[in-house]
Coordinates of N, CA and C in Angstrom, one line a residue:
Chain E
G22 N 104.2 94.3 85.2 CA 103.8 95.8 84.4 C 103.3 96.9 85.5
A23 N 103.2 97.7 85.1 CA 102.9 99.2 85.8 C 100.9 98.9 86.3
G24 N 101.1 99.3 87.5 CA 100.0 99.3 87.7 C 98.9 100.6 87.9
V25 N 98.0 100.3 88.2 CA 97.5 102.5 88.7 C 98.2 103.0 89.4
S26 N 98.5 104.1 87.5 CA 98.5 105.1 88.3 C 98.4 106.8 88.6
Q27 N 97.9 107.4 90.3 CA 97.6 108.1 90.2 C 98.5 110.0 90.4
T28 N 97.9 110.9 89.9 CA 97.9 112.3 89.7 C 98.0 113.3 90.3
P29 N 98.0 114.4 91.6 CA 99.3 114.8 91.9 C 99.1 113.2 93.7
S30 N 100.4 112.9 93.9 CA 100.3 112.0 95.7 C 99.3 112.7 96.2
N31 N 99.4 114.3 96.3 CA 98.6 114.9 97.7 C 98.8 116.2 97.3
K32 N 97.3 117.0 97.6 CA 97.1 118.7 97.1 C 95.8 118.7 98.2
V33 N 96.4 119.6 98.3 CA 96.8 120.6 99.2 C 95.7 122.0 98.6
T34 N 94.2 122.5 98.4 CA 94.7 123.7 98.1 C 92.9 124.8 99.5
E35 N 92.7 125.7 98.3 CA 91.9 126.7 99.2 C 90.1 126.8 99.1
K36 N 89.8 126.4 99.4 CA 87.8 126.6 99.6 C 88.2 127.2 98.4
G37 N 87.1 126.5 98.2 CA 86.5 127.7 96.8 C 87.1 127.6 95.0
K38 N 88.7 126.5 95.1 CA 89.5 126.4 93.9 C 89.2 125.9 93.5
Y39 N 89.3 125.3 92.5 CA 88.8 124.6 91.2 C 90.2 122.9 91.5
V40 N 89.9 122.0 91.4 CA 90.8 120.8 91.4 C 90.7 119.4 90.5
E41 N 91.9 119.5 89.8 CA 91.7 118.7 88.8 C 92.5 116.6 89.4
L42 N 92.2 116.1 89.4 CA 92.4 114.7 89.0 C 92.9 113.6 88.2
R43 N 94.0 113.7 88.8 CA 94.2 112.3 87.1 C 94.7 110.5 87.7
C44 N 94.1 109.7 86.5 CA 94.9 108.5 87.0 C 94.6 107.5 85.8
D45 N 95.4 107.4 86.4 CA 95.8 105.9 84.5 C 96.1 105.3 84.7
P46 N 95.2 104.7 84.2 CA 94.4 102.7 84.0 C 95.4 102.1 83.8
I47 N 95.4 100.1 84.1 CA 96.8 99.4 83.6 C 96.3 99.6 82.5
S48 N 97.2 98.9 81.6 CA 96.6 100.0 79.9 C 95.7 98.1 79.5
G49 N 95.3 99.1 78.4 CA 94.0 97.7 78.5 C 92.9 97.6 79.4
H50 N 92.7 98.1 81.0 CA 92.2 97.7 80.7 C 91.3 98.6 80.1
T51 N 89.7 98.3 80.2 CA 88.2 98.9 79.5 C 87.7 99.6 80.6
A52 N 86.8 98.9 81.5 CA 86.1 99.2 82.7 C 87.3 100.7 84.3
L53 N 86.8 101.9 84.6 CA 87.7 102.0 84.9 C 86.6 103.1 85.9
Y54 N 86.7 103.0 87.3 CA 86.3 103.5 88.8 C 86.8 104.6 90.2
W55 N 86.2 105.4 90.2 CA 86.1 106.6 91.2 C 85.7 106.4 92.4
Y56 N 85.8 106.5 93.5 CA 86.2 106.2 94.6 C 86.1 107.0 95.8
R57 N 85.6 106.9 96.6 CA 86.0 107.9 98.0 C 86.7 107.9 99.1
Q58 N 86.9 108.2 99.8 CA 87.7 107.3 100.5 C 87.5 108.5 101.7
S59 N 86.1 108.5 102.9 CA 87.4 109.1 104.1 C 87.5 108.8 105.5
L60 N 88.5 110.1 106.2 CA 88.8 108.8 107.4 C 88.0 107.9 108.4
G61 N 88.8 107.4 108.1 CA 88.3 105.9 109.3 C 87.5 105.4 108.6
Q62 N 86.5 105.5 107.2 CA 85.9 104.7 106.4 C 86.7 103.4 104.9
G63 N 85.6 103.0 104.6 CA 85.7 101.9 103.8 C 85.0 103.6 102.3
P64 N 86.1 102.7 101.3 CA 85.3 103.8 100.3 C 84.6 104.1 99.3
E65 N 83.8 104.2 99.2 CA 82.2 104.9 98.1 C 82.8 105.5 96.5
F66 N 82.2 105.4 96.0 CA 81.8 104.7 95.1 C 80.7 105.9 93.8
L67 N 82.0 106.6 93.9 CA 81.3 107.5 92.8 C 81.6 107.9 91.0
I68 N 82.0 106.9 91.0 CA 81.3 107.5 88.8 C 82.0 105.8 88.7
Y69 N 82.1 105.0 87.1 CA 81.9 105.0 86.6 C 82.6 104.4 85.6
F70 N 83.7 103.8 84.5 CA 82.9 104.2 83.3 C 83.4 102.9 82.6
Q71 N 82.4 102.5 81.1 CA 83.5 101.4 80.4 C 83.5 101.8 78.5
G72 N 85.1 102.0 78.2 CA 84.9 103.1 77.6 C 85.3 104.7 77.6
T73 N 85.4 105.1 76.6 CA 85.0 106.1 76.9 C 84.1 106.8 77.2
G74 N 83.0 106.0 77.4 CA 81.6 106.3 78.0 C 81.5 106.9 79.8
A75 N 80.8 107.6 80.5 CA 80.2 107.0 82.8 C 79.2 105.9 82.6
A76 N 79.7 105.1 82.3 CA 78.6 104.3 82.5 C 77.1 104.1 84.0
D77 N 78.0 104.7 85.0 CA 76.7 104.9 86.4 C 77.9 106.1 87.0
D78 N 77.0 107.5 86.6 CA 77.5 107.6 87.8 C 76.8 108.4 88.5
S79 N 76.2 107.2 90.1 CA 75.4 108.3 90.6 C 75.5 108.4 91.8
G80 N 77.4 107.8 91.3 CA 78.0 107.6 93.2 C 78.1 109.7 93.3
L81 N 78.2 111.0 92.0 CA 79.0 111.9 92.8 C 78.4 112.3 93.6
P82 N 78.6 113.4 94.6 CA 77.6 113.9 95.2 C 76.6 114.8 94.9
N83 N 76.7 115.9 94.0 CA 76.5 117.0 93.1 C 77.1 117.5 91.7
D84 N 77.4 118.5 91.7 CA 77.6 118.8 90.3 C 78.4 119.7 91.0
R85 N 79.0 119.7 91.2 CA 80.3 120.3 91.4 C 81.6 119.0 90.8
F86 N 80.8 117.4 90.9 CA 81.6 116.7 90.9 C 81.8 116.5 89.5
F87 N 83.0 116.2 88.2 CA 82.5 116.1 87.2 C 83.7 114.7 86.8
A88 N 83.9 114.3 85.6 CA 84.6 113.1 85.6 C 84.1 112.8 84.7
V89 N 85.5 113.1 83.4 CA 85.8 112.2 81.8 C 87.0 111.6 81.7
R90 N 86.4 111.2 81.1 CA 87.7 109.2 80.1 C 87.5 109.8 78.1
P91 N 88.3 111.1 77.7 CA 88.3 110.7 76.8 C 88.3 110.5 75.2
E92 N 89.9 109.6 75.7 CA 90.1 108.5 75.5 C 89.8 107.3 75.5
G93 N 88.8 107.4 76.4 CA 89.7 105.8 77.3 C 90.4 105.2 78.4
S94 N 90.9 105.6 78.1 CA 92.5 105.3 78.8 C 92.1 106.7 80.4
V95 N 93.3 107.6 80.2 CA 93.7 108.3 81.2 C 91.9 108.6 81.9
S96 N 91.6 109.2 82.7 CA 90.7 109.8 83.2 C 91.2 111.4 84.0
T97 N 90.5 111.9 84.2 CA 90.4 112.3 85.3 C 89.4 112.9 85.8
L98 N 88.8 113.5 87.3 CA 87.9 113.7 88.1 C 88.2 115.5 88.5
K99 N 87.4 116.2 88.6 CA 87.4 117.4 87.8 C 86.6 118.0 89.2
I100 N 87.8 118.9 90.1 CA 86.0 119.1 90.9 C 85.4 120.3 91.4
Q101 N 84.8 121.8 91.1 CA 84.5 122.4 91.2 C 84.5 123.4 92.3
R102 N 84.7 124.9 93.2 CA 83.6 125.8 94.0 C 84.7 124.0 95.5
T103 N 85.6 123.7 95.4 CA 85.1 123.4 96.4 C 85.4 123.4 98.0
E104 N 85.0 122.3 98.5 CA 84.3 123.1 100.4 C 85.4 122.1 101.0
R105 N 85.3 122.0 102.5 CA 85.6 121.5 102.7 C 85.8 120.0 103.1
G106 N 84.0 119.5 103.2 CA 83.9 118.3 103.1 C 84.3 117.8 102.1
D107 N 85.4 118.5 100.7 CA 85.4 117.1 100.2 C 87.0 117.2 100.5
S108 N 87.5 117.0 101.6 CA 88.5 116.3 102.2 C 88.7 115.4 101.9
A109 N 89.5 114.2 101.3 CA 89.1 112.6 101.3 C 90.2 112.2 100.6
V110 N 90.5 110.3 100.6 CA 91.4 110.1 99.5 C 90.6 110.1 98.4
Y111 N 90.8 110.2 97.0 CA 90.6 109.5 95.8 C 90.8 108.9 95.1
L112 N 90.5 107.5 95.0 CA 91.0 106.5 94.8 C 90.5 106.1 93.2
C113 N 91.1 105.6 92.7 CA 91.2 105.2 91.1 C 91.2 103.6 91.4
A114 N 90.5 102.6 89.8 CA 90.7 101.1 90.3 C 90.3 100.9 88.1
S115 N 90.9 100.2 88.0 CA 90.8 99.2 86.2 C 90.5 97.8 86.6
S116 N 89.9 97.8 85.5 CA 89.3 96.1 85.0 C 89.3 96.0 84.6
L117 N 89.8 94.6 83.4 CA 89.2 93.7 81.9 C 88.1 94.0 82.4
K118 N 87.4 93.8 81.3 CA 86.4 93.1 81.0 C 86.3 91.1 80.6
D119 N 85.6 90.3 81.2 CA 86.0 89.3 81.4 C 84.9 88.6 80.0
H120 N 85.4 89.0 79.1 CA 83.9 88.0 77.7 C 83.8 87.2 77.6
Q121 N 83.9 86.4 78.8 CA 82.8 84.9 78.6 C 81.6 85.6 79.2
T122 N 81.3 85.7 81.4 CA 80.8 85.8 81.6 C 80.5 87.9 81.3
S123 N 80.6 88.2 80.7 CA 80.0 89.8 80.7 C 80.1 90.5 81.9
S124 N 80.9 90.5 83.2 CA 81.4 91.6 84.2 C 83.0 90.8 84.0
N125 N 83.0 92.4 84.6 CA 84.3 93.3 85.3 C 85.2 92.2 85.2
Q126 N 86.5 92.5 85.4 CA 87.3 92.0 85.9 C 87.6 92.4 87.6
P127 N 88.1 91.4 88.7 CA 88.6 92.6 89.8 C 88.6 93.6 89.5
Q128 N 89.1 94.6 90.1 CA 90.1 96.1 90.3 C 90.8 96.2 91.1
H129 N 92.0 96.5 90.4 CA 92.7 97.2 90.6 C 92.9 98.5 90.8
F130 N 93.5 98.9 92.2 CA 93.7 100.4 92.4 C 94.8 100.8 93.0
G131 N 94.7 102.1 92.0 CA 96.2 103.0 93.0 C 95.7 103.4 93.9
D132 N 97.1 104.3 94.2 CA 97.8 105.1 95.7 C 97.3 106.4 96.1
G133 N 96.3 106.9 95.7 CA 95.2 107.6 95.1 C 96.3 109.0 95.7
T134 N 94.8 109.5 95.6 CA 95.5 111.0 95.7 C 94.8 111.7 97.2
R135 N 95.5 112.0 97.5 CA 95.2 113.2 99.0 C 94.6 114.8 99.3
L136 N 93.8 114.5 99.3 CA 93.3 116.4 98.5 C 93.1 116.7 100.3
S137 N 92.9 117.7 100.7 CA 92.9 117.9 101.6 C 93.0 119.6 101.1
I138 N 91.9 120.5 101.1 CA 91.1 122.1 100.9 C 90.8 122.6 102.5
L139 N 91.7 124.0 102.6 CA 92.1 124.8 103.9 C 90.3 125.8 104.0
Chain P
G4 N 68.9 98.3 99.6 CA 69.7 98.7 98.6 C 71.1 98.1 99.5
E5 N 72.2 98.1 99.5 CA 74.0 97.7 99.6 C 73.9 97.9 101.0
D6 N 75.1 96.6 101.9 CA 75.4 98.1 103.2 C 75.9 96.6 103.0
V7 N 77.0 97.0 104.1 CA 78.2 96.0 104.0 C 78.8 96.0 105.1
E8 N 78.9 95.0 106.1 CA 79.6 95.6 107.7 C 79.9 94.8 108.5
Q9 N 81.1 95.7 109.0 CA 82.8 94.6 109.2 C 82.8 94.8 111.1
S10 N 83.5 93.6 111.7 CA 84.2 94.5 112.8 C 85.0 96.0 112.6
L11 N 85.2 96.2 113.8 CA 86.6 96.8 113.4 C 88.0 96.9 113.7
F12 N 87.9 95.3 114.7 CA 89.4 96.1 115.2 C 89.2 94.5 115.7
L13 N 90.7 93.7 115.2 CA 90.4 92.3 115.9 C 92.1 92.6 116.1
S14 N 93.0 91.7 117.0 CA 93.9 92.1 118.0 C 94.3 90.6 118.3
V15 N 95.4 89.5 117.7 CA 95.2 88.3 117.0 C 97.4 88.7 118.0
R16 N 97.8 87.5 117.6 CA 99.2 87.3 118.6 C 99.7 86.9 117.0
E17 N 100.6 87.6 116.6 CA 101.8 87.0 116.0 C 102.4 85.2 116.0
G18 N 101.7 84.7 115.5 CA 101.3 82.7 114.7 C 100.3 82.0 114.8
D19 N 99.5 83.1 115.8 CA 97.8 82.2 115.7 C 97.1 82.9 113.9
S20 N 95.9 82.0 114.1 CA 95.3 82.4 113.4 C 95.3 83.8 113.3
S21 N 94.1 84.4 112.3 CA 93.1 85.8 112.1 C 92.0 84.9 111.6
V22 N 90.7 85.7 111.7 CA 89.5 85.6 111.4 C 89.6 86.8 111.4
I23 N 88.2 87.1 109.8 CA 88.1 88.5 109.9 C 86.1 88.7 109.1
N24 N 85.2 88.8 110.2 CA 83.7 87.6 109.2 C 83.6 89.6 108.7
C25 N 82.0 89.0 107.7 CA 82.0 90.6 107.1 C 80.7 89.7 106.3
T26 N 79.1 91.2 106.8 CA 77.5 90.6 106.7 C 77.9 91.2 105.8
Y27 N 76.6 91.2 104.3 CA 76.4 91.9 103.6 C 74.7 91.7 103.3
T28 N 73.9 92.1 101.8 CA 72.5 91.9 102.5 C 72.0 91.7 101.1
D29 N 73.0 92.5 100.2 CA 72.8 91.6 98.8 C 72.3 90.9 98.0
S30 N 71.5 90.1 98.1 CA 71.2 88.9 97.7 C 72.3 88.3 96.2
S31 N 72.1 89.3 95.2 CA 72.2 89.6 94.0 C 74.0 90.2 93.6
S32 N 74.4 89.8 95.1 CA 75.9 89.7 94.4 C 76.9 88.8 93.4
T33 N 77.7 89.3 92.9 CA 78.1 88.4 92.2 C 79.3 88.3 92.5
Y34 N 79.8 89.0 93.1 CA 82.0 88.5 93.7 C 81.7 89.0 95.4
L35 N 82.7 88.2 95.5 CA 82.4 89.4 97.0 C 84.1 89.2 97.2
Y36 N 84.9 90.4 97.2 CA 86.8 90.3 98.1 C 87.0 91.0 99.2
W37 N 88.2 90.4 99.0 CA 89.0 91.1 100.8 C 89.8 91.9 99.7
Y38 N 90.1 93.4 100.8 CA 91.4 94.0 99.6 C 91.9 94.4 101.0
K39 N 93.4 94.5 101.0 CA 93.6 94.9 102.7 C 94.5 96.6 102.2
Q40 N 94.4 97.6 103.2 CA 94.8 98.8 103.1 C 95.9 99.4 103.8
E41 N 97.2 99.2 104.1 CA 97.9 99.7 104.4 C 98.4 101.2 104.6
P42 N 98.5 101.3 106.0 CA 98.6 102.9 105.8 C 99.5 104.3 105.1
G43 N 98.6 105.0 104.3 CA 99.1 106.0 103.5 C 99.0 105.1 101.9
A44 N 98.8 104.2 102.1 CA 98.1 103.8 100.9 C 97.1 103.0 99.7
G45 N 97.2 102.8 98.9 CA 96.1 102.2 98.4 C 95.5 100.5 98.6
L46 N 94.6 100.7 97.4 CA 93.8 99.0 98.6 C 95.3 98.1 97.5
Q47 N 94.8 96.7 98.2 CA 95.5 96.1 97.0 C 94.5 94.5 97.8
L48 N 94.4 94.0 96.4 CA 93.1 93.1 96.2 C 94.4 91.4 97.0
L49 N 93.3 91.0 98.1 CA 94.3 89.7 99.0 C 93.9 88.6 98.0
T50 N 91.9 88.5 97.8 CA 91.2 87.0 97.1 C 89.9 87.7 96.5
Y51 N 88.8 86.7 95.5 CA 88.3 87.5 95.5 C 86.9 85.9 95.8
I52 N 85.8 85.9 95.7 CA 85.0 84.2 95.3 C 84.0 84.7 95.4
F53 N 84.1 84.4 93.8 CA 82.1 83.8 92.8 C 81.3 83.4 94.0
S54 N 80.5 84.3 94.0 CA 78.7 83.8 94.8 C 78.7 82.6 94.7
N55 N 79.1 81.6 93.5 CA 78.6 80.6 93.2 C 80.0 79.3 94.5
M56 N 80.2 80.2 94.8 CA 80.8 79.0 96.0 C 80.8 79.2 97.2
D57 N 81.6 78.3 97.6 CA 81.1 77.6 99.0 C 83.1 78.0 99.4
M58 N 83.9 78.4 99.0 CA 84.9 78.2 100.0 C 86.0 78.0 99.0
K59 N 87.1 79.6 99.4 CA 88.1 79.8 97.9 C 89.8 79.8 98.7
Q60 N 90.5 78.7 98.7 CA 92.4 78.5 99.3 C 92.9 79.4 98.9
D61 N 93.9 80.2 99.3 CA 95.3 81.0 98.5 C 96.4 80.7 99.1
Q62 N 97.2 80.1 99.8 CA 97.9 80.3 100.2 C 97.4 80.2 101.8
R63 N 98.2 81.3 102.8 CA 97.8 81.6 104.2 C 96.4 81.4 103.9
L64 N 95.6 82.3 102.7 CA 93.6 82.7 103.1 C 93.1 82.1 103.0
T65 N 92.4 82.2 103.6 CA 91.0 80.7 103.1 C 89.2 81.7 103.5
V66 N 88.7 82.0 102.5 CA 87.7 82.2 102.1 C 86.4 81.5 102.3
L67 N 85.6 81.8 103.0 CA 84.4 81.3 103.0 C 83.4 82.0 103.5
L68 N 82.5 80.8 102.6 CA 80.8 82.0 101.8 C 80.0 81.0 102.2
N69 N 79.0 82.2 102.6 CA 77.4 81.4 103.4 C 76.3 82.4 102.9
K70 N 76.2 82.1 101.6 CA 75.3 82.1 101.1 C 73.6 83.0 101.4
K71 N 73.3 81.6 102.6 CA 72.5 81.4 103.2 C 72.5 82.8 104.1
D72 N 73.4 83.0 105.0 CA 73.5 84.0 106.0 C 74.1 85.5 105.2
K73 N 74.4 85.3 104.8 CA 75.3 86.8 104.2 C 75.9 86.6 104.5
H74 N 76.9 85.7 105.0 CA 78.3 86.4 105.5 C 80.3 85.9 105.3
L75 N 81.0 86.4 105.2 CA 81.6 86.2 104.0 C 82.9 86.6 105.5
S76 N 83.7 84.9 105.6 CA 85.2 85.4 106.6 C 86.4 85.1 105.3
L77 N 87.1 85.8 106.3 CA 89.1 86.3 105.6 C 89.3 85.3 106.6
R78 N 90.4 83.4 106.7 CA 91.5 82.9 107.7 C 92.6 84.2 106.9
I79 N 93.5 84.2 107.8 CA 95.5 84.3 108.1 C 96.0 83.3 108.5
A80 N 96.5 81.9 107.9 CA 96.8 81.7 109.0 C 98.1 81.3 109.2
D81 N 98.8 81.2 110.7 CA 99.7 81.8 110.9 C 100.8 83.4 110.2
T82 N 99.8 84.6 111.4 CA 99.5 85.8 111.3 C 100.4 85.9 111.5
Q83 N 101.3 87.4 110.7 CA 102.8 87.7 110.5 C 102.4 89.0 111.5
T84 N 103.3 90.0 111.2 CA 103.7 91.5 111.5 C 103.6 92.2 110.5
G85 N 103.2 91.9 110.1 CA 103.3 92.1 108.1 C 102.0 92.4 107.8
D86 N 101.0 91.3 108.7 CA 99.5 91.4 108.2 C 99.1 93.0 108.7
S87 N 99.5 92.9 109.9 CA 98.9 94.4 110.7 C 98.5 95.5 109.2
A88 N 97.2 95.7 109.6 CA 96.4 96.5 108.7 C 94.9 96.8 108.3
I89 N 94.6 96.9 107.7 CA 92.8 97.6 107.5 C 93.0 96.5 106.5
Y90 N 91.6 95.7 106.9 CA 90.8 94.3 105.6 C 90.0 95.3 106.0
F91 N 89.3 95.0 104.2 CA 87.6 95.6 103.5 C 87.0 93.8 103.0
C92 N 85.8 93.9 103.2 CA 85.3 93.7 102.7 C 84.1 94.6 101.3
A93 N 84.0 93.7 100.2 CA 83.3 94.5 99.2 C 82.3 93.2 98.6
E94 N 81.5 94.0 98.1 CA 81.9 92.8 97.5 C 80.9 94.0 95.6
S95 N 80.7 93.0 94.6 CA 80.1 93.8 93.0 C 78.7 92.5 93.0
I96 N 78.3 93.6 92.0 CA 77.0 92.8 91.4 C 77.0 93.2 89.4
K97 N 76.9 91.4 88.2 CA 77.3 92.3 87.4 C 76.5 92.8 87.1
A98 N 75.5 93.3 86.7 CA 74.3 94.2 87.2 C 74.6 95.7 86.7
A99 N 75.1 95.9 87.7 CA 75.8 97.3 88.3 C 77.3 97.3 88.1
G100 N 77.6 96.7 87.2 CA 78.7 97.0 86.6 C 79.5 96.8 87.3
N101 N 79.4 95.5 87.8 CA 80.7 95.5 89.2 C 80.9 96.3 90.3
K102 N 80.6 98.0 90.2 CA 81.0 98.4 90.6 C 80.9 98.0 92.4
L103 N 82.0 98.8 93.4 CA 81.9 97.9 94.6 C 81.3 98.7 96.4
T104 N 80.6 97.9 96.4 CA 80.2 97.9 97.7 C 81.5 97.8 98.9
F105 N 81.4 98.3 99.4 CA 82.8 98.2 100.9 C 82.7 98.2 102.3
G106 N 82.5 97.4 103.3 CA 82.6 97.1 104.9 C 83.2 98.6 104.8
G107 N 82.9 98.9 105.6 CA 83.4 100.2 106.8 C 85.7 99.6 107.5
G108 N 85.7 98.5 107.4 CA 87.1 97.9 107.9 C 87.9 97.2 108.8
T109 N 88.2 95.9 108.6 CA 88.5 96.3 110.1 C 90.4 96.3 110.4
R110 N 90.3 96.7 111.7 CA 91.5 97.3 111.7 C 93.4 95.9 112.3
V111 N 93.7 94.7 112.1 CA 94.0 94.0 112.7 C 95.9 94.5 112.9
L112 N 95.3 94.5 114.2 CA 97.1 94.8 115.1 C 97.4 93.0 115.6
V113 N 98.3 93.1 114.1 CA 99.8 91.4 114.5 C 100.4 92.1 116.4
K114 N 100.3 91.1 117.3 CA 100.9 91.3 118.1 C 102.3 90.3 118.4
P115 N 103.8 90.8 118.7 CA 104.7 90.2 118.1 C 104.8 89.0 119.8

């Protein structure tokens, strides 16, 4: 079946512009996560949705970053007034909830959006 | 707080076994994972182990977990050139929504 889909795969924009990054999770996956991966580092958590609501947004670096998931499926990560330091690969992952253990099952990742701020 | 550490680099000859090590600090980890990342690609889930297990084997992959020392390892048997990639160790905590905390990654280079 289809995996996690992220668009665009690459985005180049100028400092100060607004960008939106889209994530289409695996069908039926209730949990959705955003991570950011800087060059040469491991991914870092940004925000987690369970259904439509943001259950944990503690990883968002500042108020220029915002994410939504209005219908509990597709999510959009929005970055205002972009800065050069925002350049990174933004990864999205989704998972099913295991109702027996009440844990989320292992996360499956998309290929990411490579964001470059000039 | 959470912290996951990995060695930076591993070089291995084709056909030998590779062992990638990881240490973590949070004793309330629920699951521990190994992901593989090839250049320009996303993360591929290789295997994972529940924190109450000591070992898990999946074809060429063996995961060992030492909870006392908070040490996780991934052994790849009969390493192939296609195994060259960056390998990430990660932990998750059920109470934190299973968000992942990653190590910095180990770059594995398989030489023919």
